[in-house]
C-alpha positions as YAML, in Angstrom:
chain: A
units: angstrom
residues:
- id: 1
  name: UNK
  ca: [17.91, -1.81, 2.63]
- id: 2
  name: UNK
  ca: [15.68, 0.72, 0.87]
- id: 3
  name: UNK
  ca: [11.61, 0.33, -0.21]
- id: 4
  name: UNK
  ca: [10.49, 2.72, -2.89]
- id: 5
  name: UNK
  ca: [7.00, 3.17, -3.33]
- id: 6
  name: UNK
  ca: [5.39, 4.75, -6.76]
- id: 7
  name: UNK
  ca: [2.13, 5.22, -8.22]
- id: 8
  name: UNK
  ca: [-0.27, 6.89, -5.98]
- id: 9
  name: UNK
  ca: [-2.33, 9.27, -7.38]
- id: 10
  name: UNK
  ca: [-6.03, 10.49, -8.03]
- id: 11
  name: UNK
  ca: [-8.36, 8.50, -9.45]
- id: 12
  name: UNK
  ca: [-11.98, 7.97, -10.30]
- id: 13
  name: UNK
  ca: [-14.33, 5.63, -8.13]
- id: 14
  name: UNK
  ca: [-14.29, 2.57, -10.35]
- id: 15
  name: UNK
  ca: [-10.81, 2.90, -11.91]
- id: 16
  name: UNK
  ca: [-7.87, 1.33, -11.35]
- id: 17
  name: UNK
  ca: [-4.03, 2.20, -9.81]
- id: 18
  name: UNK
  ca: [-0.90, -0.08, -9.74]
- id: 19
  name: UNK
  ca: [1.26, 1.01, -7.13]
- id: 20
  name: UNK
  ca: [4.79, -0.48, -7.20]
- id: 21
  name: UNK
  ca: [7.40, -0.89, -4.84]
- id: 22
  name: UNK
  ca: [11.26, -0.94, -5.79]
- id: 23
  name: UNK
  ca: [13.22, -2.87, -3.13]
- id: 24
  name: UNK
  ca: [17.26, -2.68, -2.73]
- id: 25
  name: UNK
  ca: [19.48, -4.45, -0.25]
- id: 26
  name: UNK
  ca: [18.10, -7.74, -0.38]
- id: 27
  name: UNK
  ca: [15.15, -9.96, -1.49]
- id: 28
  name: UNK
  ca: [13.01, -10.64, 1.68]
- id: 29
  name: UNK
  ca: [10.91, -13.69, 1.96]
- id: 30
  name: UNK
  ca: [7.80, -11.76, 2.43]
- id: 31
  name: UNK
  ca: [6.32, -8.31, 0.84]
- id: 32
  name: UNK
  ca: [3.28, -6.54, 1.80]
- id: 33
  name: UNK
  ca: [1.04, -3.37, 1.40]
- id: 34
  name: UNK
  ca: [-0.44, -1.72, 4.13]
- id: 35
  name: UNK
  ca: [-2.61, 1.14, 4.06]
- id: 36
  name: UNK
  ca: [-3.48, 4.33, 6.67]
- id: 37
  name: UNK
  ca: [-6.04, 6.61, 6.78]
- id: 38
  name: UNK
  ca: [-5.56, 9.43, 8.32]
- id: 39
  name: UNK
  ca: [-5.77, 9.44, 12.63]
- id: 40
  name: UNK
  ca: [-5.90, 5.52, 12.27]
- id: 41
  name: UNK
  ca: [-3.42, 2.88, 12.73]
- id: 42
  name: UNK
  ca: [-1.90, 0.81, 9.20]
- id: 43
  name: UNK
  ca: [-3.81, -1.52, 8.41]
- id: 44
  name: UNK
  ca: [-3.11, -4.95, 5.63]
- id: 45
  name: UNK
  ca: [-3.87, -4.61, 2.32]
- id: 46
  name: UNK
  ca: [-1.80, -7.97, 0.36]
- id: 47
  name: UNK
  ca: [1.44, -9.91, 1.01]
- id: 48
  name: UNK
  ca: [3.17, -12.36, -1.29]
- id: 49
  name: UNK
  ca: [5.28, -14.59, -0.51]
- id: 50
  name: UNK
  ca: [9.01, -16.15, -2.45]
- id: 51
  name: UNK
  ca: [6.62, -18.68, -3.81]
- id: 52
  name: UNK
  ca: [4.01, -16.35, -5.04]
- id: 53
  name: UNK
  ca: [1.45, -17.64, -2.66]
- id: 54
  name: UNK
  ca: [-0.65, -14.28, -2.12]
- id: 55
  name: UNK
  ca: [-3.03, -13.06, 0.99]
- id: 56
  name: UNK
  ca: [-5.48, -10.24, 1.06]
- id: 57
  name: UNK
  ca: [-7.60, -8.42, 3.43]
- id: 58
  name: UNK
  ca: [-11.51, -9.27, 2.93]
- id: 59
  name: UNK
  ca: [-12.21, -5.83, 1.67]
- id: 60
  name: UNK
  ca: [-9.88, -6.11, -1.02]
- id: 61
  name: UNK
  ca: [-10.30, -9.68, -2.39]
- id: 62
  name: UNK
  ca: [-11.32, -9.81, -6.11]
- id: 63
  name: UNK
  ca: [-10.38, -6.39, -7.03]
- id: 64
  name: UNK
  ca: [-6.83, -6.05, -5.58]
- id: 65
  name: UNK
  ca: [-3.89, -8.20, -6.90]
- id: 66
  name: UNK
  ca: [-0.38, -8.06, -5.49]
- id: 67
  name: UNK
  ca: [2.41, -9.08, -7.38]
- id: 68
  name: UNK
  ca: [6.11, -9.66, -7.34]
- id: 69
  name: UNK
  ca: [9.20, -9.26, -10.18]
- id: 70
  name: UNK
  ca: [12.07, -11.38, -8.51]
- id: 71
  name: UNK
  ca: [14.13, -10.22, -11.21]
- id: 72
  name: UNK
  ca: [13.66, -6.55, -10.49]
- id: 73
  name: UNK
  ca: [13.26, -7.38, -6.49]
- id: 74
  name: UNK
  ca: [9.80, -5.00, -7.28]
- id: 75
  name: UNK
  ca: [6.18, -5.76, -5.82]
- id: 76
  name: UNK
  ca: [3.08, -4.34, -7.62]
- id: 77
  name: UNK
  ca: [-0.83, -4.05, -5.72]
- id: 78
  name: UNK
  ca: [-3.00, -3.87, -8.78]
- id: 79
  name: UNK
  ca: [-5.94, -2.12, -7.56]
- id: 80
  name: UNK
  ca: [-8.91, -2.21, -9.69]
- id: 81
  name: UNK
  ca: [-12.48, -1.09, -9.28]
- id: 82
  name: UNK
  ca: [-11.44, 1.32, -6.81]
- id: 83
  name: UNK
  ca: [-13.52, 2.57, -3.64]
- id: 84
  name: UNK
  ca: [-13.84, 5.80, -2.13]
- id: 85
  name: UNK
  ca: [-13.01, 4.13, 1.04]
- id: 86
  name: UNK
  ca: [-9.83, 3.10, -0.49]
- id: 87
  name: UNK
  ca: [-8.43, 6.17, -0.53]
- id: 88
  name: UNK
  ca: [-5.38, 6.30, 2.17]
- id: 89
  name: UNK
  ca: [-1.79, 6.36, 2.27]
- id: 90
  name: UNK
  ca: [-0.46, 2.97, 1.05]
- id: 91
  name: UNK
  ca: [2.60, 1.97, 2.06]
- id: 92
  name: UNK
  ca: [5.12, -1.37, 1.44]
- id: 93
  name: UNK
  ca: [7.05, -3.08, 3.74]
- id: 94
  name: UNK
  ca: [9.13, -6.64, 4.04]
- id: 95
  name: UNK
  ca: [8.71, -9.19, 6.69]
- id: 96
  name: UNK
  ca: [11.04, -12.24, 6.80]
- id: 97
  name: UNK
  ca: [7.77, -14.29, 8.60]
- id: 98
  name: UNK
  ca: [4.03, -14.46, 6.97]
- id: 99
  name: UNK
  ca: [3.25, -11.47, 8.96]
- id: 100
  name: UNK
  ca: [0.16, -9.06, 8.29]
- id: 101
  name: UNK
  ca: [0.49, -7.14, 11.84]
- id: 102
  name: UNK
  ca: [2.43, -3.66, 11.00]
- id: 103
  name: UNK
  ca: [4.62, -4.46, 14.20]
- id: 104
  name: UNK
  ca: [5.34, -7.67, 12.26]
- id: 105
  name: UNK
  ca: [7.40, -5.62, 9.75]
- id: 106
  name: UNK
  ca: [11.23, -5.50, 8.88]
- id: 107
  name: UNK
  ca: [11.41, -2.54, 6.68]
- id: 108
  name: UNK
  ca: [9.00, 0.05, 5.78]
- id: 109
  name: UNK
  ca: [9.23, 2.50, 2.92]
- id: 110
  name: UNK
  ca: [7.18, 5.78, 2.72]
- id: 111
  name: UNK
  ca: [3.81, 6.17, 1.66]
- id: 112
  name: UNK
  ca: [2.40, 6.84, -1.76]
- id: 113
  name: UNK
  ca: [-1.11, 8.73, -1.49]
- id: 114
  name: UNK
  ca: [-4.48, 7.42, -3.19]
- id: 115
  name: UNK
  ca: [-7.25, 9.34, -3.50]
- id: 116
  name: UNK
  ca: [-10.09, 8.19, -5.08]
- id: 117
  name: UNK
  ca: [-13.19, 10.80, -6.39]
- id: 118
  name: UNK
  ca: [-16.58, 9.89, -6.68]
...
């Protein structure tokens, strides 16, 4: 089982990033983002689940979407209207349970940076 994360970058406070996460091996029930800044522990960002039924973190509802291609076995976090306090490492990971506690978490792939300017 592999997670690829894409689509980090720098942005402008108020624009928007869709980060994207390939995944191989097999199609878990659950996929999620999680985000770290730095010298704190990962935190949730979104899940979605087989259905499509979708969960967010407070901070995020409204301006973050998270999305899923079955076909491709790919999940996307839209993140619009983007915060400087947003900026972290984001990173995706599949759970075979709703989860949203990192510990909670099958598979993890590696981070893709967003940095956000003001």
């Amino acid at each position: 089982v592999q997670l690829q994360a894409s689509g980090g970058g720098l942005v402008q406070a108020g624009g928007s990033l869709r980060l994207s996460c390939a995944v191989s091996g097999r199609t878990f029930a659950y996929m999620n983002w999680f985000r770290q800044f730095p010298g704190k522990e990962r935190e949730f960002v979104a899940g979605i689940g087989l259905s499509g039924g979708t969960y967010y973190r407070d901070s995020v509802k409204g301006r973050f979407t998270v999305s899923r291609d079955l076909a491709k076995n790919t999940v996307y976090l839209q993140m619009d209207s983007l915060k400087s306090e947003d900026a972290a490492d984001y990173y995706c990971a599949a759970s075979s349970q709703y989860m949203t506690s990192p510990s909670g978490m099958n598979y993890w792939g590696k981070g893709t940076q967003v940095t956000v300017s003001s």
